[in-house]
Amino acid sequence: MKGLFISFEGPEGAGKTTVLYQIAERLKAKGHAVTVTREPGGIPIAEKIREVILDADHQEMDGKTEALLYAAARRQHLVEKVLPALEGGEIVLCDRFLDSSLAYQGFARGLGMDEVLAINLFAIEDHMPDCTIFFDVPPEVGLERIWKDQERERNRLDLEKLEFHQKVYEGYQEVIRQDGDRVRTVNANQPQAQVVENVWEIVSSEVILHKDS
Ligand code: TMP
C-alpha cells in the first residue's frame, strides 16, 4: 500500500474526533492528500448500518448481532473507501477501527477478544492500520464531557452505565498490552491544544518514517 493508515481510538468523550480534524488540516496545509473518515460509517451503506446499531430504541439488540454489524460496516467501508485512498497514496485518518470492536464488543460486552478478532479478520483480512493513536482519558471524565455537551445526540452505547465504559477502558488497556508497537497513547485529559500537539508529533513522525520506508 502506498498510503498511510492511521486510526484514532478511545473511550467516549476522549475528544478524538475534534483533534482528528485539526490534524487533517495541518497535513493538508503541508500538501498531503488526506481522507478523513469514521466507523461505523464513512460511506452510505455503513452509515445506514450505523443507524441500525446505534438507534436508542434497539435495546433488544443481541451482542453478537452488534459485533457482526460493526464488522459488516467495517468491511464495506474498508473496500469502498479506505483501500482505494491508500492505493492512491493518501493519508487515511479513521475515527475508530478494529480496536473499538475488541474493547467494546470483545471485552466490555464479554464476547471475548479472540472471538471478536476472528470475525473481524474475516472482514479486514490483513489490512491493519500502520499506527493507532489511543486517547487516554478516564471513562468518568469522558462521560462527564459528553453529558455536558447538549448538542450531542445520545446513542444506544452512550446510554450504557459507567461500569460498561470502565470495561471499555480496560479492554483498550488489554489491546495495548497485546499490540503495543502499533498503538501510541496520548494523554487526552489535558487542554485540547496540548493534545493536538502531542498527536501531531506522533503523526508527523509516522509520515516521515513512511516516506523513508
Ligand atoms: P463514535 O461515538 O465514536 O462515533 O462511535 C459510535 C459508537 O460505536 C461508540 O459508542 C463506540 C461504538 N463502537 C463499538 O462499540 N464498536 C466498534 O467497532 C465501533 C467502530 C464503534
PDB file of C-alpha atoms and ligand atoms in Angstrom:
ATOM      1  CA  MET A   1       0.000   0.000   0.000  1.00  0.00           C
ATOM      2  CA  LYS A   2       1.337   3.407  -0.931  1.00  0.00           C
ATOM      3  CA  GLY A   3      -0.655   5.417   1.607  1.00  0.00           C
ATOM      4  CA  LEU A   4      -0.575   5.670   5.384  1.00  0.00           C
ATOM      5  CA  PHE A   5      -3.424   4.351   7.509  1.00  0.00           C
ATOM      6  CA  ILE A   6      -3.869   5.851  10.998  1.00  0.00           C
ATOM      7  CA  SER A   7      -6.772   5.054  13.332  1.00  0.00           C
ATOM      8  CA  PHE A   8      -7.900   7.141  16.317  1.00  0.00           C
ATOM      9  CA  GLU A   9      -9.256   5.258  19.311  1.00  0.00           C
ATOM     10  CA  GLY A  10     -10.531   5.969  22.786  1.00  0.00           C
ATOM     11  CA  PRO A  11     -13.474   5.898  25.162  1.00  0.00           C
ATOM     12  CA  GLU A  12     -16.492   8.189  24.821  1.00  0.00           C
ATOM     13  CA  GLY A  13     -15.705  11.892  25.218  1.00  0.00           C
ATOM     14  CA  ALA A  14     -11.968  11.485  24.644  1.00  0.00           C
ATOM     15  CA  GLY A  15     -12.016  14.354  22.123  1.00  0.00           C
ATOM     16  CA  LYS A  16     -10.505  12.309  19.302  1.00  0.00           C
ATOM     17  CA  THR A  17     -12.880  13.494  16.566  1.00  0.00           C
ATOM     18  CA  THR A  18     -12.137  17.207  17.055  1.00  0.00           C
ATOM     19  CA  VAL A  19      -8.398  16.562  17.230  1.00  0.00           C
ATOM     20  CA  LEU A  20      -8.551  14.349  14.134  1.00  0.00           C
ATOM     21  CA  TYR A  21      -9.980  17.214  12.062  1.00  0.00           C
ATOM     22  CA  GLN A  22      -7.271  19.596  13.259  1.00  0.00           C
ATOM     23  CA  ILE A  23      -4.546  17.097  12.380  1.00  0.00           C
ATOM     24  CA  ALA A  24      -6.089  16.621   8.921  1.00  0.00           C
ATOM     25  CA  GLU A  25      -5.960  20.390   8.343  1.00  0.00           C
ATOM     26  CA  ARG A  26      -2.284  20.521   9.298  1.00  0.00           C
ATOM     27  CA  LEU A  27      -1.451  17.637   6.976  1.00  0.00           C
ATOM     28  CA  LYS A  28      -3.337  19.268   4.098  1.00  0.00           C
ATOM     29  CA  ALA A  29      -1.519  22.565   4.734  1.00  0.00           C
ATOM     30  CA  LYS A  30       1.727  20.637   4.237  1.00  0.00           C
ATOM     31  CA  GLY A  31       0.491  19.389   0.874  1.00  0.00           C
ATOM     32  CA  HIS A  32      -0.618  15.858   1.805  1.00  0.00           C
ATOM     33  CA  ALA A  33      -3.710  14.246   0.305  1.00  0.00           C
ATOM     34  CA  VAL A  34      -5.851  13.240   3.289  1.00  0.00           C
ATOM     35  CA  THR A  35      -9.021  11.194   3.685  1.00  0.00           C
ATOM     36  CA  VAL A  36     -10.899  11.746   6.935  1.00  0.00           C
ATOM     37  CA  THR A  37     -13.436   9.112   7.783  1.00  0.00           C
ATOM     38  CA  ARG A  38     -15.163   7.321  10.624  1.00  0.00           C
ATOM     39  CA  GLU A  39     -16.503   3.994  11.811  1.00  0.00           C
ATOM     40  CA  PRO A  40     -19.149   2.826  11.823  1.00  0.00           C
ATOM     41  CA  GLY A  41     -19.961   4.896   8.737  1.00  0.00           C
ATOM     42  CA  GLY A  42     -17.962   6.915   6.247  1.00  0.00           C
ATOM     43  CA  ILE A  43     -19.942   5.680   3.225  1.00  0.00           C
ATOM     44  CA  PRO A  44     -23.728   5.378   2.659  1.00  0.00           C
ATOM     45  CA  ILE A  45     -24.070   1.613   3.318  1.00  0.00           C
ATOM     46  CA  ALA A  46     -22.047   1.798   6.533  1.00  0.00           C
ATOM     47  CA  GLU A  47     -23.872   4.954   7.695  1.00  0.00           C
ATOM     48  CA  LYS A  48     -27.131   3.005   7.354  1.00  0.00           C
ATOM     49  CA  ILE A  49     -25.685   0.137   9.390  1.00  0.00           C
ATOM     50  CA  ARG A  50     -24.575   2.735  11.960  1.00  0.00           C
ATOM     51  CA  GLU A  51     -28.155   3.964  12.313  1.00  0.00           C
ATOM     52  CA  VAL A  52     -29.349   0.418  12.985  1.00  0.00           C
ATOM     53  CA  ILE A  53     -26.621  -0.268  15.564  1.00  0.00           C
ATOM     54  CA  LEU A  54     -26.855   2.994  17.479  1.00  0.00           C
ATOM     55  CA  ASP A  55     -30.623   3.546  17.448  1.00  0.00           C
ATOM     56  CA  ALA A  56     -31.515   4.093  21.129  1.00  0.00           C
ATOM     57  CA  ASP A  57     -34.791   2.181  20.528  1.00  0.00           C
ATOM     58  CA  HIS A  58     -32.928  -1.020  19.610  1.00  0.00           C
ATOM     59  CA  GLN A  59     -32.464  -2.121  23.233  1.00  0.00           C
ATOM     60  CA  GLU A  60     -33.100  -5.770  22.322  1.00  0.00           C
ATOM     61  CA  MET A  61     -30.050  -5.989  20.056  1.00  0.00           C
ATOM     62  CA  ASP A  62     -28.010  -9.103  20.799  1.00  0.00           C
ATOM     63  CA  GLY A  63     -24.289  -8.616  21.497  1.00  0.00           C
ATOM     64  CA  LYS A  64     -23.182 -10.921  18.669  1.00  0.00           C
ATOM     65  CA  THR A  65     -25.541  -9.178  16.230  1.00  0.00           C
ATOM     66  CA  GLU A  66     -23.958  -5.894  17.287  1.00  0.00           C
ATOM     67  CA  ALA A  67     -20.418  -7.256  16.744  1.00  0.00           C
ATOM     68  CA  LEU A  68     -21.340  -8.656  13.311  1.00  0.00           C
ATOM     69  CA  LEU A  69     -22.942  -5.384  12.223  1.00  0.00           C
ATOM     70  CA  TYR A  70     -19.820  -3.435  13.203  1.00  0.00           C
ATOM     71  CA  ALA A  71     -17.707  -5.942  11.256  1.00  0.00           C
ATOM     72  CA  ALA A  72     -20.008  -5.698   8.201  1.00  0.00           C
ATOM     73  CA  ALA A  73     -19.873  -1.890   8.247  1.00  0.00           C
ATOM     74  CA  ARG A  74     -16.079  -2.122   8.615  1.00  0.00           C
ATOM     75  CA  ARG A  75     -15.724  -4.418   5.612  1.00  0.00           C
ATOM     76  CA  GLN A  76     -17.752  -2.237   3.272  1.00  0.00           C
ATOM     77  CA  HIS A  77     -16.050   0.962   4.435  1.00  0.00           C
ATOM     78  CA  LEU A  78     -12.622  -0.626   4.011  1.00  0.00           C
ATOM     79  CA  VAL A  79     -13.135  -1.862   0.449  1.00  0.00           C
ATOM     80  CA  GLU A  80     -15.149   1.111  -0.744  1.00  0.00           C
ATOM     81  CA  LYS A  81     -13.214   3.974   0.831  1.00  0.00           C
ATOM     82  CA  VAL A  82     -10.080   3.173   2.844  1.00  0.00           C
ATOM     83  CA  LEU A  83      -8.277   0.832   0.462  1.00  0.00           C
ATOM     84  CA  PRO A  84      -8.818   2.975  -2.668  1.00  0.00           C
ATOM     85  CA  ALA A  85      -7.494   6.020  -0.791  1.00  0.00           C
ATOM     86  CA  LEU A  86      -4.425   4.078   0.373  1.00  0.00           C
ATOM     87  CA  GLU A  87      -3.831   2.770  -3.165  1.00  0.00           C
ATOM     88  CA  GLY A  88      -3.904   6.403  -4.274  1.00  0.00           C
ATOM     89  CA  GLY A  89      -1.151   7.229  -1.771  1.00  0.00           C
ATOM     90  CA  GLU A  90      -3.328   9.205   0.634  1.00  0.00           C
ATOM     91  CA  ILE A  91      -3.085   9.509   4.397  1.00  0.00           C
ATOM     92  CA  VAL A  92      -6.253   7.996   5.854  1.00  0.00           C
ATOM     93  CA  LEU A  93      -7.306   9.225   9.303  1.00  0.00           C
ATOM     94  CA  CYS A  94     -10.028   6.940  10.599  1.00  0.00           C
ATOM     95  CA  ASP A  95     -12.104   7.730  13.676  1.00  0.00           C
ATOM     96  CA  ARG A  96     -12.232   4.225  15.243  1.00  0.00           C
ATOM     97  CA  PHE A  97     -11.401   0.863  13.664  1.00  0.00           C
ATOM     98  CA  LEU A  98     -10.890  -2.733  14.795  1.00  0.00           C
ATOM     99  CA  ASP A  99      -9.723  -1.886  18.352  1.00  0.00           C
ATOM    100  CA  SER A 100     -13.143  -0.388  19.139  1.00  0.00           C
ATOM    101  CA  SER A 101     -14.720  -3.776  18.462  1.00  0.00           C
ATOM    102  CA  LEU A 102     -12.120  -5.546  20.597  1.00  0.00           C
ATOM    103  CA  ALA A 103     -12.647  -3.142  23.527  1.00  0.00           C
ATOM    104  CA  TYR A 104     -16.442  -2.625  23.302  1.00  0.00           C
ATOM    105  CA  GLN A 105     -17.766  -5.940  21.993  1.00  0.00           C
ATOM    106  CA  GLY A 106     -14.887  -8.280  22.842  1.00  0.00           C
ATOM    107  CA  PHE A 107     -14.104  -7.048  26.333  1.00  0.00           C
ATOM    108  CA  ALA A 108     -16.932  -4.835  27.643  1.00  0.00           C
ATOM    109  CA  ARG A 109     -19.771  -6.940  26.213  1.00  0.00           C
ATOM    110  CA  GLY A 110     -17.878 -10.068  27.207  1.00  0.00           C
ATOM    111  CA  LEU A 111     -17.971 -11.741  23.781  1.00  0.00           C
ATOM    112  CA  GLY A 112     -14.241 -12.474  24.019  1.00  0.00           C
ATOM    113  CA  MET A 113     -11.478 -10.516  22.330  1.00  0.00           C
ATOM    114  CA  ASP A 114     -10.237 -13.555  20.365  1.00  0.00           C
ATOM    115  CA  GLU A 115     -13.740 -14.328  19.091  1.00  0.00           C
ATOM    116  CA  VAL A 116     -14.335 -10.736  18.014  1.00  0.00           C
ATOM    117  CA  LEU A 117     -10.891 -10.610  16.421  1.00  0.00           C
ATOM    118  CA  ALA A 118     -11.723 -13.748  14.416  1.00  0.00           C
ATOM    119  CA  ILE A 119     -14.877 -12.321  12.810  1.00  0.00           C
ATOM    120  CA  ASN A 120     -13.035  -9.097  12.119  1.00  0.00           C
ATOM    121  CA  LEU A 121     -10.105 -10.813  10.442  1.00  0.00           C
ATOM    122  CA  PHE A 122     -12.647 -12.299   8.044  1.00  0.00           C
ATOM    123  CA  ALA A 123     -13.797  -8.728   7.360  1.00  0.00           C
ATOM    124  CA  ILE A 124     -10.473  -6.891   7.106  1.00  0.00           C
ATOM    125  CA  GLU A 125      -8.106  -9.705   6.044  1.00  0.00           C
ATOM    126  CA  ASP A 126      -4.646  -8.294   6.792  1.00  0.00           C
ATOM    127  CA  HIS A 127      -5.444  -4.601   6.466  1.00  0.00           C
ATOM    128  CA  MET A 128      -4.440  -3.241   9.847  1.00  0.00           C
ATOM    129  CA  PRO A 129      -3.653   0.437  10.487  1.00  0.00           C
ATOM    130  CA  ASP A 130       0.036   1.387  10.266  1.00  0.00           C
ATOM    131  CA  CYS A 131      -0.420   3.258  13.524  1.00  0.00           C
ATOM    132  CA  THR A 132      -3.192   3.741  16.092  1.00  0.00           C
ATOM    133  CA  ILE A 133      -3.457   6.673  18.472  1.00  0.00           C
ATOM    134  CA  PHE A 134      -5.191   5.921  21.751  1.00  0.00           C
ATOM    135  CA  PHE A 135      -6.760   8.930  23.501  1.00  0.00           C
ATOM    136  CA  ASP A 136      -6.303   8.140  27.149  1.00  0.00           C
ATOM    137  CA  VAL A 137      -8.956   9.666  29.362  1.00  0.00           C
ATOM    138  CA  PRO A 138     -10.551   8.162  32.490  1.00  0.00           C
ATOM    139  CA  PRO A 139     -14.034   6.911  31.499  1.00  0.00           C
ATOM    140  CA  GLU A 140     -15.774   9.059  34.116  1.00  0.00           C
ATOM    141  CA  VAL A 141     -14.105  12.220  32.747  1.00  0.00           C
ATOM    142  CA  GLY A 142     -15.062  11.307  29.166  1.00  0.00           C
ATOM    143  CA  LEU A 143     -18.660  10.556  30.134  1.00  0.00           C
ATOM    144  CA  GLU A 144     -18.972  13.817  32.034  1.00  0.00           C
ATOM    145  CA  ARG A 145     -17.795  15.669  28.903  1.00  0.00           C
ATOM    146  CA  ILE A 146     -20.431  14.033  26.687  1.00  0.00           C
ATOM    147  CA  TRP A 147     -23.239  14.577  29.191  1.00  0.00           C
ATOM    148  CA  LYS A 148     -22.343  18.283  29.359  1.00  0.00           C
ATOM    149  CA  ASP A 149     -22.481  18.566  25.570  1.00  0.00           C
ATOM    150  CA  GLN A 150     -26.135  19.438  24.960  1.00  0.00           C
ATOM    151  CA  GLU A 151     -25.799  19.198  21.181  1.00  0.00           C
ATOM    152  CA  ARG A 152     -24.538  15.630  21.165  1.00  0.00           C
ATOM    153  CA  GLU A 153     -27.103  13.033  20.240  1.00  0.00           C
ATOM    154  CA  ARG A 154     -27.351  10.205  22.846  1.00  0.00           C
ATOM    155  CA  ASN A 155     -26.864   6.894  21.106  1.00  0.00           C
ATOM    156  CA  ARG A 156     -27.518   3.361  22.391  1.00  0.00           C
ATOM    157  CA  LEU A 157     -23.948   2.870  23.583  1.00  0.00           C
ATOM    158  CA  ASP A 158     -23.768   6.267  25.310  1.00  0.00           C
ATOM    159  CA  LEU A 159     -26.694   5.098  27.426  1.00  0.00           C
ATOM    160  CA  GLU A 160     -24.692   2.191  28.888  1.00  0.00           C
ATOM    161  CA  LYS A 161     -23.756   2.544  32.551  1.00  0.00           C
ATOM    162  CA  LEU A 162     -20.389   3.802  33.819  1.00  0.00           C
ATOM    163  CA  GLU A 163     -19.402   0.195  34.595  1.00  0.00           C
ATOM    164  CA  PHE A 164     -19.631  -0.695  30.888  1.00  0.00           C
ATOM    165  CA  HIS A 165     -17.436   2.265  29.939  1.00  0.00           C
ATOM    166  CA  GLN A 166     -14.920   1.293  32.619  1.00  0.00           C
ATOM    167  CA  LYS A 167     -14.712  -2.122  30.976  1.00  0.00           C
ATOM    168  CA  VAL A 168     -14.250  -0.488  27.564  1.00  0.00           C
ATOM    169  CA  TYR A 169     -11.256   1.343  29.035  1.00  0.00           C
ATOM    170  CA  GLU A 170      -9.849  -1.905  30.437  1.00  0.00           C
ATOM    171  CA  GLY A 171     -10.393  -3.511  27.037  1.00  0.00           C
ATOM    172  CA  TYR A 172      -8.267  -0.841  25.414  1.00  0.00           C
ATOM    173  CA  GLN A 173      -5.537  -1.419  28.001  1.00  0.00           C
ATOM    174  CA  GLU A 174      -5.569  -5.086  27.013  1.00  0.00           C
ATOM    175  CA  VAL A 175      -5.277  -4.200  23.307  1.00  0.00           C
ATOM    176  CA  ILE A 176      -2.265  -2.002  24.144  1.00  0.00           C
ATOM    177  CA  ARG A 177      -0.686  -4.830  26.150  1.00  0.00           C
ATOM    178  CA  GLN A 178      -1.050  -7.153  23.182  1.00  0.00           C
ATOM    179  CA  ASP A 179      -0.155  -4.760  20.352  1.00  0.00           C
ATOM    180  CA  GLY A 180       1.945  -2.038  21.965  1.00  0.00           C
ATOM    181  CA  ASP A 181       4.109  -1.436  18.880  1.00  0.00           C
ATOM    182  CA  ARG A 182       1.181  -0.281  16.781  1.00  0.00           C
ATOM    183  CA  VAL A 183      -0.728   1.662  19.453  1.00  0.00           C
ATOM    184  CA  ARG A 184       0.609   5.007  20.701  1.00  0.00           C
ATOM    185  CA  THR A 185      -1.023   6.538  23.778  1.00  0.00           C
ATOM    186  CA  VAL A 186      -1.729  10.249  24.199  1.00  0.00           C
ATOM    187  CA  ASN A 187      -2.895  11.837  27.448  1.00  0.00           C
ATOM    188  CA  ALA A 188      -6.309  13.235  26.464  1.00  0.00           C
ATOM    189  CA  ASN A 189      -7.032  14.575  29.948  1.00  0.00           C
ATOM    190  CA  GLN A 190      -5.295  17.909  29.272  1.00  0.00           C
ATOM    191  CA  PRO A 191      -6.147  21.072  27.289  1.00  0.00           C
ATOM    192  CA  GLN A 192      -7.114  20.272  23.725  1.00  0.00           C
ATOM    193  CA  ALA A 193      -4.365  22.414  22.181  1.00  0.00           C
ATOM    194  CA  GLN A 194      -1.803  20.270  24.030  1.00  0.00           C
ATOM    195  CA  VAL A 195      -3.470  17.047  22.882  1.00  0.00           C
ATOM    196  CA  VAL A 196      -3.292  18.298  19.279  1.00  0.00           C
ATOM    197  CA  GLU A 197       0.453  18.978  19.689  1.00  0.00           C
ATOM    198  CA  ASN A 198       1.099  15.518  21.131  1.00  0.00           C
ATOM    199  CA  VAL A 199      -0.861  13.805  18.369  1.00  0.00           C
ATOM    200  CA  TRP A 200       0.845  15.943  15.746  1.00  0.00           C
ATOM    201  CA  GLU A 201       4.268  14.792  16.987  1.00  0.00           C
ATOM    202  CA  ILE A 202       3.244  11.163  16.510  1.00  0.00           C
ATOM    203  CA  VAL A 203       1.559  11.680  13.140  1.00  0.00           C
ATOM    204  CA  SER A 204       4.389  13.721  11.658  1.00  0.00           C
ATOM    205  CA  SER A 205       6.984  11.151  12.732  1.00  0.00           C
ATOM    206  CA  GLU A 206       4.843   8.395  11.161  1.00  0.00           C
ATOM    207  CA  VAL A 207       4.686  10.385   7.920  1.00  0.00           C
ATOM    208  CA  ILE A 208       8.488  10.732   7.869  1.00  0.00           C
ATOM    209  CA  LEU A 209       9.007   7.028   8.661  1.00  0.00           C
ATOM    210  CA  HIS A 210       6.568   6.070   5.930  1.00  0.00           C
ATOM    211  CA  LYS A 211       8.282   8.285   3.349  1.00  0.00           C
ATOM    212  CA  ASP A 212      11.661   6.703   4.143  1.00  0.00           C
ATOM    213  CA  SER A 213      10.388   3.111   4.039  1.00  0.00           C
TER     214      SER A 213
HETATM  215  P1  TMP B   1     -18.494   7.350  17.938  1.00  0.00           P
HETATM  216  O1  TMP B   1     -19.270   7.828  19.102  1.00  0.00           O
HETATM  217  O2  TMP B   1     -17.038   7.425  18.130  1.00  0.00           O
HETATM  218  O3  TMP B   1     -18.963   7.897  16.641  1.00  0.00           O
HETATM  219  O4  TMP B   1     -18.778   5.748  17.821  1.00  0.00           O
HETATM  220  C1  TMP B   1     -20.013   5.239  17.849  1.00  0.00           C
HETATM  221  C2  TMP B   1     -20.189   4.256  18.973  1.00  0.00           C
HETATM  222  O5  TMP B   1     -19.939   2.929  18.495  1.00  0.00           O
HETATM  223  C3  TMP B   1     -19.288   4.457  20.174  1.00  0.00           C
HETATM  224  O6  TMP B   1     -20.085   4.259  21.333  1.00  0.00           O
HETATM  225  C4  TMP B   1     -18.293   3.326  20.063  1.00  0.00           C
HETATM  226  C5  TMP B   1     -19.076   2.253  19.374  1.00  0.00           C
HETATM  227  N1  TMP B   1     -18.296   1.273  18.594  1.00  0.00           N
HETATM  228  C6  TMP B   1     -18.279  -0.053  19.008  1.00  0.00           C
HETATM  229  O7  TMP B   1     -18.855  -0.408  20.022  1.00  0.00           O
HETATM  230  N2  TMP B   1     -17.593  -0.950  18.241  1.00  0.00           N
HETATM  231  C7  TMP B   1     -16.961  -0.605  17.084  1.00  0.00           C
HETATM  232  O8  TMP B   1     -16.351  -1.448  16.421  1.00  0.00           O
HETATM  233  C8  TMP B   1     -17.005   0.789  16.676  1.00  0.00           C
HETATM  234  C9  TMP B   1     -16.299   1.213  15.419  1.00  0.00           C
HETATM  235  C10 TMP B   1     -17.671   1.694  17.464  1.00  0.00           C
END
